[in-house]
CSV table of C-alpha atoms and ligand atoms in Angstrom, one decimal:
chain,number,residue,atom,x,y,z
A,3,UNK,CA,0.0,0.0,0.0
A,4,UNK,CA,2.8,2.4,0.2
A,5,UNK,CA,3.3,4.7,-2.5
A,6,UNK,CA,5.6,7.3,-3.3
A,7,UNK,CA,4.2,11.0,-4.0
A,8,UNK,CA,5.2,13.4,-7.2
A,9,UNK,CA,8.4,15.3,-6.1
A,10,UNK,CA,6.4,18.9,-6.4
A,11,UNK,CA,4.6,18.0,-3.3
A,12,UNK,CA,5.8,20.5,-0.6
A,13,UNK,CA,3.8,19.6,2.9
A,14,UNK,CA,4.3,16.6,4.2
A,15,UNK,CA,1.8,15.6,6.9
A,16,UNK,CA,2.6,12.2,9.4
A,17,UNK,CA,-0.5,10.9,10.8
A,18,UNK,CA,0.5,8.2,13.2
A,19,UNK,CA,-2.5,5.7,13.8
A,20,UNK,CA,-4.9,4.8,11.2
A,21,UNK,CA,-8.1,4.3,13.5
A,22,UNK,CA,-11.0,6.6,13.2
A,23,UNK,CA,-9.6,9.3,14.2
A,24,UNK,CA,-6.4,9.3,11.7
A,25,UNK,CA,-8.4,8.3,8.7
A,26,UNK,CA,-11.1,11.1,10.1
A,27,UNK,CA,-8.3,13.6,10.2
A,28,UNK,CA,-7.0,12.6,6.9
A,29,UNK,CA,-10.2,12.6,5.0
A,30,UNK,CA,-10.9,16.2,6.4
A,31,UNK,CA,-7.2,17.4,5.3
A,32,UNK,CA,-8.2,16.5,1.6
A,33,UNK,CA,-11.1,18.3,1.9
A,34,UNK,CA,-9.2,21.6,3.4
A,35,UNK,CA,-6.1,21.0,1.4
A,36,UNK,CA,-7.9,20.9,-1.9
A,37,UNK,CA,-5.8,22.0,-4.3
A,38,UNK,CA,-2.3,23.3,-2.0
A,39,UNK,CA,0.6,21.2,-2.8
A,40,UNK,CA,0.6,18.6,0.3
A,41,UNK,CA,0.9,14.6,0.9
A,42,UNK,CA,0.0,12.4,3.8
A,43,UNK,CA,1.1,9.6,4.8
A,44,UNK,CA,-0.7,7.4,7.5
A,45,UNK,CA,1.2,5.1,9.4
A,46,UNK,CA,-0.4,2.2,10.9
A,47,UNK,CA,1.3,-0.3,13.6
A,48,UNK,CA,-1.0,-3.5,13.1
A,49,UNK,CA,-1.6,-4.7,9.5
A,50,UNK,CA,-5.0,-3.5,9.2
A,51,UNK,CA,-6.9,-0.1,10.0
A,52,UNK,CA,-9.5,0.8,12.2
A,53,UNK,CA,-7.9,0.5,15.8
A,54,UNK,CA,-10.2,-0.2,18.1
A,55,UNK,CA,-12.7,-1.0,15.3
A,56,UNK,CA,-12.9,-4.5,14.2
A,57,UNK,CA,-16.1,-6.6,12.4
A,58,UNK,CA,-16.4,-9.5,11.3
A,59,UNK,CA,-18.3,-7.5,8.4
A,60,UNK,CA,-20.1,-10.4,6.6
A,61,UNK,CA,-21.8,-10.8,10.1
A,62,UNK,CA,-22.6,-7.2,10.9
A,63,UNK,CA,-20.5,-8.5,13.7
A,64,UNK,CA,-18.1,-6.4,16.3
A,65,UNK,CA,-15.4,-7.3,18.4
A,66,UNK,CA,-14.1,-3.5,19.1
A,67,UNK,CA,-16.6,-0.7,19.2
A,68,UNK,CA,-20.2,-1.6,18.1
A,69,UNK,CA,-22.5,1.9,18.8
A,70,UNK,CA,-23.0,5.0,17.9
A,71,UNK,CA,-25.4,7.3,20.5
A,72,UNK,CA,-28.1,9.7,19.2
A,73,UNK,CA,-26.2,12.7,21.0
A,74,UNK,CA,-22.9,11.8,18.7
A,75,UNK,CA,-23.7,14.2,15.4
A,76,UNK,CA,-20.2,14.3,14.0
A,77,UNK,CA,-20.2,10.3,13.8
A,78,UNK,CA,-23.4,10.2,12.4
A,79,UNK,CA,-22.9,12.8,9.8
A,80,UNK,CA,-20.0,10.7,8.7
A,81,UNK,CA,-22.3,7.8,8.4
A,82,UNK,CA,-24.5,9.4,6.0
A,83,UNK,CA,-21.9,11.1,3.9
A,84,UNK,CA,-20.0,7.8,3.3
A,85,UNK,CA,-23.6,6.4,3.0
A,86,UNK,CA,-22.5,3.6,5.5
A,87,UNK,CA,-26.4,1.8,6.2
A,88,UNK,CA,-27.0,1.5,9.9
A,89,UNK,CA,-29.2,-1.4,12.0
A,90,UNK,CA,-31.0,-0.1,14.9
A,91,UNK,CA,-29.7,-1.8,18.2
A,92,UNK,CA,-32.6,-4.4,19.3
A,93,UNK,CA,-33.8,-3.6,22.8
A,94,UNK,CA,-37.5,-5.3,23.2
A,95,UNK,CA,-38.6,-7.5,25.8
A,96,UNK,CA,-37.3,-8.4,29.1
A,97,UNK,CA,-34.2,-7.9,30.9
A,98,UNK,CA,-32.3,-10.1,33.3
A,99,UNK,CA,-30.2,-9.2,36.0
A,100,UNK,CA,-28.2,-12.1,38.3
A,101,UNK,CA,-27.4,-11.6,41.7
A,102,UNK,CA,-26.8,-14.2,44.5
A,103,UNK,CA,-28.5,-16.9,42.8
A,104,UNK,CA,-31.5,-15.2,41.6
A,105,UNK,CA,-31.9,-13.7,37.7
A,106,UNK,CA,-34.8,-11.1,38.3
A,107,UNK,CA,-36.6,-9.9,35.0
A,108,UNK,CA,-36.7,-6.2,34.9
A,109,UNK,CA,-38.5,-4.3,32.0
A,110,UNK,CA,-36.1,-1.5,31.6
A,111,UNK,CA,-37.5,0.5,28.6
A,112,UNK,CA,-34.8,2.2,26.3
A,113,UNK,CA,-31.5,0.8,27.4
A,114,UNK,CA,-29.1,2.3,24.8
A,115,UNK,CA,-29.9,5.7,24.2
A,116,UNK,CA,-31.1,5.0,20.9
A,117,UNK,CA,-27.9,3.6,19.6
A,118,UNK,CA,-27.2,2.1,16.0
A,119,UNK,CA,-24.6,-0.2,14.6
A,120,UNK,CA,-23.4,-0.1,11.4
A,121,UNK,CA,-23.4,-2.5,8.4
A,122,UNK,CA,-20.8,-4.5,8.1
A,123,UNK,CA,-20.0,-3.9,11.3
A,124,UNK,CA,-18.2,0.0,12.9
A,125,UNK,CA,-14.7,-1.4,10.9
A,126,UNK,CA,-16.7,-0.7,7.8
A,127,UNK,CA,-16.3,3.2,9.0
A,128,UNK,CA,-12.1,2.9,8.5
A,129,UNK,CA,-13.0,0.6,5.4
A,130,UNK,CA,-15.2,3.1,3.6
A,131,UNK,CA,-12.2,6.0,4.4
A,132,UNK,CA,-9.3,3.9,3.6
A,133,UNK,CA,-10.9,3.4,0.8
A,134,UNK,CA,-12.1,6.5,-0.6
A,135,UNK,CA,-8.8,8.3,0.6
A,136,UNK,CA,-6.5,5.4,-1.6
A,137,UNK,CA,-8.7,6.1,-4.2
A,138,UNK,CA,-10.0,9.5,-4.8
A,139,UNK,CA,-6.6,10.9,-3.7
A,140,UNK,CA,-3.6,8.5,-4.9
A,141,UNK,CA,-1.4,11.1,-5.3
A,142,UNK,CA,-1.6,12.8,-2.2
A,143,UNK,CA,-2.6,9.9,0.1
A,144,UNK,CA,-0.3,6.6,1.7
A,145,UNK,CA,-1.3,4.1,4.2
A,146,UNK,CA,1.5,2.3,5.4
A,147,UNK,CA,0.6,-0.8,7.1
A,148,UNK,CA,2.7,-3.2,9.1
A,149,UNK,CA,4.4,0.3,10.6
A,150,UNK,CA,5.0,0.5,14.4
A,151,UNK,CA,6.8,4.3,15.0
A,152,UNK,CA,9.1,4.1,18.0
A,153,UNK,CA,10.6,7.2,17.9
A,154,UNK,CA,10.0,11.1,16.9
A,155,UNK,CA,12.9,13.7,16.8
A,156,UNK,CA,12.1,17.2,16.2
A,157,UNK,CA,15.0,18.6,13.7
A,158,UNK,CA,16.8,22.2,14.1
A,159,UNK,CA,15.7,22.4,10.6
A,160,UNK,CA,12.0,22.6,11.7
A,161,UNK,CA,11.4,18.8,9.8
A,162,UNK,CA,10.5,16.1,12.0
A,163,UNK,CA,12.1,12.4,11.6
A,164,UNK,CA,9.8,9.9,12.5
A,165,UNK,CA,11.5,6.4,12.9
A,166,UNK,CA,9.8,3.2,12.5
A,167,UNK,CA,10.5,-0.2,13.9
A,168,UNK,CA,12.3,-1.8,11.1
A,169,UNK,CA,15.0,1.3,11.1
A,170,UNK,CA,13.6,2.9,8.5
A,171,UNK,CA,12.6,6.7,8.7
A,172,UNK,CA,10.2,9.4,7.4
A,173,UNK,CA,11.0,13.0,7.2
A,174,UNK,CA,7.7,15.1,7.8
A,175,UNK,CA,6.5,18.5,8.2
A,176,UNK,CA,3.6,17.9,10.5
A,177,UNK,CA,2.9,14.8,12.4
A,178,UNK,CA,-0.6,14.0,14.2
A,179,UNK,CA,-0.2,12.0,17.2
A,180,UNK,CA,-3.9,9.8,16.5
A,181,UNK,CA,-2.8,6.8,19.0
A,182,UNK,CA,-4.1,6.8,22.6
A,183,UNK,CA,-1.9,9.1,24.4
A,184,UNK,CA,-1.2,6.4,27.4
A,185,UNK,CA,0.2,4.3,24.6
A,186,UNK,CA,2.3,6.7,23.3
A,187,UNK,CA,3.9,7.9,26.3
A,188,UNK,CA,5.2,4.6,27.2
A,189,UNK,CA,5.8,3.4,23.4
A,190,UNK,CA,7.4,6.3,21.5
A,191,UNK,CA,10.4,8.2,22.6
A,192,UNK,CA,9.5,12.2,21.9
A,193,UNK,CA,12.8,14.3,21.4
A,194,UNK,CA,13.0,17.2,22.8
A,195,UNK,CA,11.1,15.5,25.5
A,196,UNK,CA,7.3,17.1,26.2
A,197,UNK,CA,7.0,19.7,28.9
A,198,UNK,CA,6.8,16.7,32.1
A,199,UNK,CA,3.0,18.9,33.1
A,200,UNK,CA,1.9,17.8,29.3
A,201,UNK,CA,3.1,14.4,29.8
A,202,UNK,CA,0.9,13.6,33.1
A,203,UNK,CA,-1.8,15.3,31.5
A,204,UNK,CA,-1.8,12.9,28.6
A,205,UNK,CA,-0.8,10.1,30.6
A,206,UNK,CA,-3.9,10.3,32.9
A,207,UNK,CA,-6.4,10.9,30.1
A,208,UNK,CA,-7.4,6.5,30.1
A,209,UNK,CA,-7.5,4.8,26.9
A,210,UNK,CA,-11.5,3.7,27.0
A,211,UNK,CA,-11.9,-0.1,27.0
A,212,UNK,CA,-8.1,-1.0,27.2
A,213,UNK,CA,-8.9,-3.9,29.2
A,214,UNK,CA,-12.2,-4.9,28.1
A,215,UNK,CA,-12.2,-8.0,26.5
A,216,UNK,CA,-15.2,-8.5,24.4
A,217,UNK,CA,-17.1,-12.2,23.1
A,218,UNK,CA,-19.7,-12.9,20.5
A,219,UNK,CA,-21.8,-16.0,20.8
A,220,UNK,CA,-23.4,-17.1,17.5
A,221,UNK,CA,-26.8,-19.1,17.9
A,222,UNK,CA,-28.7,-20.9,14.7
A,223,UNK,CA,-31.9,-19.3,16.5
A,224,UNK,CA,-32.1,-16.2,18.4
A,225,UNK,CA,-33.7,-18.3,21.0
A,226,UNK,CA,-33.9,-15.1,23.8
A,227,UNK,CA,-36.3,-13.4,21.4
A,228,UNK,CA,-38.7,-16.0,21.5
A,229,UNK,CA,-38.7,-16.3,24.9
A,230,UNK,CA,-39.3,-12.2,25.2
A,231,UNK,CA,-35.9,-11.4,26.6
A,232,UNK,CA,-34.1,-8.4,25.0
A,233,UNK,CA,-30.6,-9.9,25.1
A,234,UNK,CA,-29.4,-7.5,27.7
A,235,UNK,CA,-28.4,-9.2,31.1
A,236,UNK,CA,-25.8,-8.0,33.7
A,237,UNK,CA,-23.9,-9.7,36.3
A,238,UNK,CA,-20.9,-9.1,38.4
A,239,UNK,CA,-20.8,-12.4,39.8
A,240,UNK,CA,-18.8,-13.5,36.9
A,241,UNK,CA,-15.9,-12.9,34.8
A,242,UNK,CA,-18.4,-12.3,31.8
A,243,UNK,CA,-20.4,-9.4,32.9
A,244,UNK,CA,-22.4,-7.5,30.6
A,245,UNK,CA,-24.6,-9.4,27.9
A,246,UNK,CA,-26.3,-6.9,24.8
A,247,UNK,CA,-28.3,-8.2,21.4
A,248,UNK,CA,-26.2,-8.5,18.7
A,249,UNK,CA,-28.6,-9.8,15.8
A,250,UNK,CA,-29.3,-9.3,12.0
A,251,UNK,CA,-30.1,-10.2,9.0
A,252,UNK,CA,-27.1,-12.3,8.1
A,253,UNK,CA,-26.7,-14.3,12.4
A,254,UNK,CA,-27.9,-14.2,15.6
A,255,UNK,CA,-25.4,-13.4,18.4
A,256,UNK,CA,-25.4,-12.5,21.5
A,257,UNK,CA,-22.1,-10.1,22.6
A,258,UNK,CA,-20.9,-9.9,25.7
A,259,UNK,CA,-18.7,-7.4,27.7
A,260,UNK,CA,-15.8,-9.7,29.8
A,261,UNK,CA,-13.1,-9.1,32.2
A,262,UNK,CA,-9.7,-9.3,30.8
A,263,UNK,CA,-8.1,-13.0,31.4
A,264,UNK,CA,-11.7,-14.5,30.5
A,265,UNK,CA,-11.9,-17.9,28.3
A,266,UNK,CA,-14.5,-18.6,25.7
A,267,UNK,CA,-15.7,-21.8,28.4
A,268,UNK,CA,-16.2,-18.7,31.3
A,269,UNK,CA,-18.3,-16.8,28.8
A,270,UNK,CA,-20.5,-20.1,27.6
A,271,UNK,CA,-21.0,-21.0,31.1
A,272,UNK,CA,-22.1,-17.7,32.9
A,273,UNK,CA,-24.4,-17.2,29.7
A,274,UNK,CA,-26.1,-20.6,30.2
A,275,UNK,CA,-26.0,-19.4,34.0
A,276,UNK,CA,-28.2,-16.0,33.4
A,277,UNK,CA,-30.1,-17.0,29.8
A,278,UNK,CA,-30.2,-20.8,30.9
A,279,UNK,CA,-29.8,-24.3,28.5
A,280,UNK,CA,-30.4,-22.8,25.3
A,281,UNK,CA,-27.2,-20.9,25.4
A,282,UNK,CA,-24.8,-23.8,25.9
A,283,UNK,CA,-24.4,-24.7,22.3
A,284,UNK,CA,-22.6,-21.8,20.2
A,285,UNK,CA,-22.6,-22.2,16.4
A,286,UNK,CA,-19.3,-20.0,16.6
A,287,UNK,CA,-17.3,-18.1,19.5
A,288,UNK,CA,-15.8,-14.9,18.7
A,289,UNK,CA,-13.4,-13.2,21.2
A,290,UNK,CA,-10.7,-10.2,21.0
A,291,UNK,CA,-9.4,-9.4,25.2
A,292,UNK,CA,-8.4,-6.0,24.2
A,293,UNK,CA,-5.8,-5.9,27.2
A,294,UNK,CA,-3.6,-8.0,25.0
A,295,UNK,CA,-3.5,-6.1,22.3
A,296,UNK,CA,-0.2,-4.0,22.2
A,297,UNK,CA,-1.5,-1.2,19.8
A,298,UNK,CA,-4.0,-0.4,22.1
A,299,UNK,CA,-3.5,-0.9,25.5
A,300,UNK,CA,0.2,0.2,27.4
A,301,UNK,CA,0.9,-2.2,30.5
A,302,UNK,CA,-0.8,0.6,33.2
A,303,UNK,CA,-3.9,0.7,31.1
A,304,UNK,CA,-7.2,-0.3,33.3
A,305,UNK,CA,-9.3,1.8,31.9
A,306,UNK,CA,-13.1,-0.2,31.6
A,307,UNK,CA,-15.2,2.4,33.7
A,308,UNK,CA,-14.2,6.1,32.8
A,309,UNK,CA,-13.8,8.5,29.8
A,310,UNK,CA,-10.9,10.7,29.8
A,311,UNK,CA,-11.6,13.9,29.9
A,312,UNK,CA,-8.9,15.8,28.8
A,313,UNK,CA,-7.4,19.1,29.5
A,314,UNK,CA,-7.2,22.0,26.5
A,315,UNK,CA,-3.5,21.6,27.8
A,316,UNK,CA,-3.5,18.3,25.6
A,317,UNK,CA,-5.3,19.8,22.5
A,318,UNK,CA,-2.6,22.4,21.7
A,319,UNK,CA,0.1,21.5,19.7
A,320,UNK,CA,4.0,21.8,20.3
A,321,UNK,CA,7.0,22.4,18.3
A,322,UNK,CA,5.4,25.4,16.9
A,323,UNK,CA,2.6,24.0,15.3
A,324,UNK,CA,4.5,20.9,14.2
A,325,UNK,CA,3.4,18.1,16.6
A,326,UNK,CA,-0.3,17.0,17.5
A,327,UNK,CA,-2.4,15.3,19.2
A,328,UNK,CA,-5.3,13.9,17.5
A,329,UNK,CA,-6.9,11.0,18.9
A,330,UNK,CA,-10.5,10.2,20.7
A,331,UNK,CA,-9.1,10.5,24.0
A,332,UNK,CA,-7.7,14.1,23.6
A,333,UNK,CA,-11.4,15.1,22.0
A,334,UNK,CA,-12.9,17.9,23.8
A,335,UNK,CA,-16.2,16.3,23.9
A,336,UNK,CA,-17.0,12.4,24.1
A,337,UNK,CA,-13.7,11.4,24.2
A,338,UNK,CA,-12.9,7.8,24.3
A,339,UNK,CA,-15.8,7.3,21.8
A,340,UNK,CA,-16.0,6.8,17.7
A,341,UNK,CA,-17.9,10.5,18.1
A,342,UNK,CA,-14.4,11.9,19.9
A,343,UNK,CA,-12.7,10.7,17.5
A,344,UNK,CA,-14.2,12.1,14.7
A,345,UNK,CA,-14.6,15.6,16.3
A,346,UNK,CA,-10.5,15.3,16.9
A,347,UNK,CA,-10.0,14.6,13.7
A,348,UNK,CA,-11.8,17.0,12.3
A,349,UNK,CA,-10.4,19.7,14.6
A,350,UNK,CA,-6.3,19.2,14.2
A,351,UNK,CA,-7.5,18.7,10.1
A,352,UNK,CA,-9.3,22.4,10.6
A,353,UNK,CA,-6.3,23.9,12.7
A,354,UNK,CA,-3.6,22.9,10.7
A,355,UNK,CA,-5.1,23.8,8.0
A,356,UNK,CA,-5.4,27.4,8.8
A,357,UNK,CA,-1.5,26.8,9.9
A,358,UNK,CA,-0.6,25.9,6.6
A,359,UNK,CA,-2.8,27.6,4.5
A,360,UNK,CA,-2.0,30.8,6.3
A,361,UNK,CA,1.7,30.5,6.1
B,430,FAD,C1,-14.4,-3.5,23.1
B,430,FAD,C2,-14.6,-2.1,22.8
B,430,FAD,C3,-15.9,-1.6,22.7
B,430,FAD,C4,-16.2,-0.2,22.4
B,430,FAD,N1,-17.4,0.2,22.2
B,430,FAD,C5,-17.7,1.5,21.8
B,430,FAD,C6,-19.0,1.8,21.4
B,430,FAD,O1,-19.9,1.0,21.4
B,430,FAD,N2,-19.2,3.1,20.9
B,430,FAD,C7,-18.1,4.0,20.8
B,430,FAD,O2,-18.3,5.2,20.4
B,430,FAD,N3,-16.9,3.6,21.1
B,430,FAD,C8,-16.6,2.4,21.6
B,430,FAD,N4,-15.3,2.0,21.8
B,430,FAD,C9,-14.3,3.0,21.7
B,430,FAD,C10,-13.9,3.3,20.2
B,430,FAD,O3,-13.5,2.1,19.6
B,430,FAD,C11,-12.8,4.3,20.2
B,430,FAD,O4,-13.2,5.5,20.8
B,430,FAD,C12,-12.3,4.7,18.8
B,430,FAD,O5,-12.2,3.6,17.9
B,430,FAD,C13,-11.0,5.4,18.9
B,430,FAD,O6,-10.4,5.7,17.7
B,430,FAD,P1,-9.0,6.4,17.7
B,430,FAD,O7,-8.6,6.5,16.2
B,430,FAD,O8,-9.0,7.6,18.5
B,430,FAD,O9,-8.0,5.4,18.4
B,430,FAD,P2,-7.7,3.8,18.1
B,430,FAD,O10,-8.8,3.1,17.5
B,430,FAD,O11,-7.0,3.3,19.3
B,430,FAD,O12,-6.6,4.0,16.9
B,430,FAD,C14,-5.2,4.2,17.1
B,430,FAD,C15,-4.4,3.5,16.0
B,430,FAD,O13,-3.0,3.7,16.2
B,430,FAD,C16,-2.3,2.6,15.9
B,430,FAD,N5,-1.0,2.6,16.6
B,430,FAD,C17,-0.8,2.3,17.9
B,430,FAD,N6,0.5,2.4,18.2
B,430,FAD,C18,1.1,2.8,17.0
B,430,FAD,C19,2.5,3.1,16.7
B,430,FAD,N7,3.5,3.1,17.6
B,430,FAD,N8,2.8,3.4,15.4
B,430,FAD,C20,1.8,3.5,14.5
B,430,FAD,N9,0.5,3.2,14.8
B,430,FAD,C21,0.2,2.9,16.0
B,430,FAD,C22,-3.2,1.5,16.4
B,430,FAD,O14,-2.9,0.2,15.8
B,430,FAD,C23,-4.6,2.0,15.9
B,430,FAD,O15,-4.9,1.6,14.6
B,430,FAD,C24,-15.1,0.6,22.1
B,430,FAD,C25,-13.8,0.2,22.2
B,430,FAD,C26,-13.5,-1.2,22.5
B,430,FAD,C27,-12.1,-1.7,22.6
């Protein structure tokens, strides 16, 4: 996927990360940059895009992120304009909640604030971006997979060397930071070193669902909707906690939210243990533990329960304008969700815009 660019190109913007947020802030820079002599190039760590998105898109399926909320307009704007179709999130019926050894069955009216998923699953968000951006824009736009940076050095010549694990390097003019700032504290060495007020700003601003690990349970029927259950259940009496619908037209799952460490057995059991028999036959177990996954989550990562919210100390850039930081969890608003990322991304695309534009 990596391309080389004409030789009259004169910006050269680095976007580290291609999640939501880097593809988000790419996609916007086009848009901005229209027609100024400029090339990106995105690079990802993990041979695939999307970050903490990640379907199992035939099955409308998700193992990272699955909803997006009514409040979260940026997202959903996105949706439309890449005409990504939607499935409403299925709710109906009655809910279960375990304690001791009793399951009580609550009706509990709207559960998820009127959340959708997406076609294909929230991966075909970064699918439908990579994919317009390779192909509307091949001379200004490079994804380079397979990519890990481990260093960035700030040159007295006001270019920025960006250093990847296999040795190589990248000279760039700008470079967006769109990588959960916890990660790259403790992964990439910065030189000159961050202001050490910045650096326990970023690091205390929690990389959401770091150390969630998430399971799908395929059935041949979705058995809880005959029986008039919704699909939502919650227990803390077991490793597998959190139980949601996960349905449509192409399976019928069942996804549940799990501590990290849990096994596929753990997540069969406690479901036959809340939802009873019919649940102990899977067609198909699907399961990411998020906590293992180097890319996303740094070794002091335990963030399940809070957002970051982060402070406008982390939104400004440094090195003059050079360096930013442009992932969800340095949004000003719904940070840690798809929504904070694509506002990031739209704001650093917007701001160094007018840097570059108004040079
Ligand atoms: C299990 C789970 C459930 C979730 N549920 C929801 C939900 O329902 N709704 C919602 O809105 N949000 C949800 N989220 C959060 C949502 O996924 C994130 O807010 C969003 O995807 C963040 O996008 P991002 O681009 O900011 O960061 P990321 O998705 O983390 O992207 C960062 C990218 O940087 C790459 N990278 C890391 N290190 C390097 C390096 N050294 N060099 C180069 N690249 C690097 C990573 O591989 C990754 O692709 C969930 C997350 C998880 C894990």
């Amino acid at each position: 996927m990596h391309r080389e660019f004409a030789s009259n190109s004169s910006c050269h913007i680095v976007i580290i990360g291609a999640g939501v947020a880097g593809l988000a802030c790419a996609r916007y820079l086009t848009h901005s940059l229209k027609n100024k002599s400029y090339k990106i190039t995105i690079l990802e760590a993990r041979d695939r895009v999307g970050g903490r998105t990640l379907s199992i898109p035939e099955l409308n399926l998700d193992l990272g992120a699955s909803w997006i909320f009514s409040p979260h307009t940026a997202a959903l704007s996105l949706v439309r304009e890449l005409n990504i179709g939607t499935i409403d999130q299925y709710e109906d019926g009655i809910s279960l909640m375990k304690s001791g050894s009793d399951v009580r069955r609550m009706h509990l009216g709207e559960i998820h604030n009127g959340a959708i998923r997406l076609k294909g699953g929230s991966g075909s968000l970064c699918a439908t971006l990579l994919n317009e951006l390779t192909t509307k824009n091949q001379t200004t736009v490079a994804v380079q997979l397979n990519s890990p940076v481990i260093s960035i050095t700030y040159e007295t010549n006001q270019k920025i060397n960006i250093e990847l694990r296999d040795k190589k390097s990248i000279v760039g003019d700008y470079v967006v930071l769109a990588l959960p700032p916890k990660l790259f504290i403790s992964t990439i060495k910065i030189t000159p070193q961050l202001p050490k007020s910045l650096i326990e700003e970023l690091n205390d601003c929690d990389t959401w669902m770091a150390s969630t690990c998430k399971a799908i349970l395929q059935y041949e029927r979705a058995w809880w909707k005959d029986q008039k259950l919704s699909g939502f259940a919650v227990s803390r009496q077991s490793n597998a906690q959190e139980w949601h619908d996960a349905s449509s037209d192409t399976c019928n799952a069942l996804f549940v939210f799990c501590l990290p460490g849990t096994t596929k057995q753990q997540v069969i059991d406690a479901t036959v243990k809340i939802f009873g028999n019919e649940a102990t036959i899977p067609t198909a177990v699907h399961m990411v533990d998020w906590s293992n996954e180097r890319f996303t989550s740094g070794s002091t990562d335990h963030s399940f329960g809070g957002h970051a919210h982060a402070s406008n100390i982390c939104r400004q850039s440094q090195w003059n304008g050079r360096l930013w930081f442009g992932n969800s969890e340095v949004s000003n608003a719904h940070g840690g969700f798809i929504e904070g990322a694509v506002r990031r991304g739209a704001q650093v695309a917007n701001q160094l815009t007018e840097l570059i534009v108004g040079k």
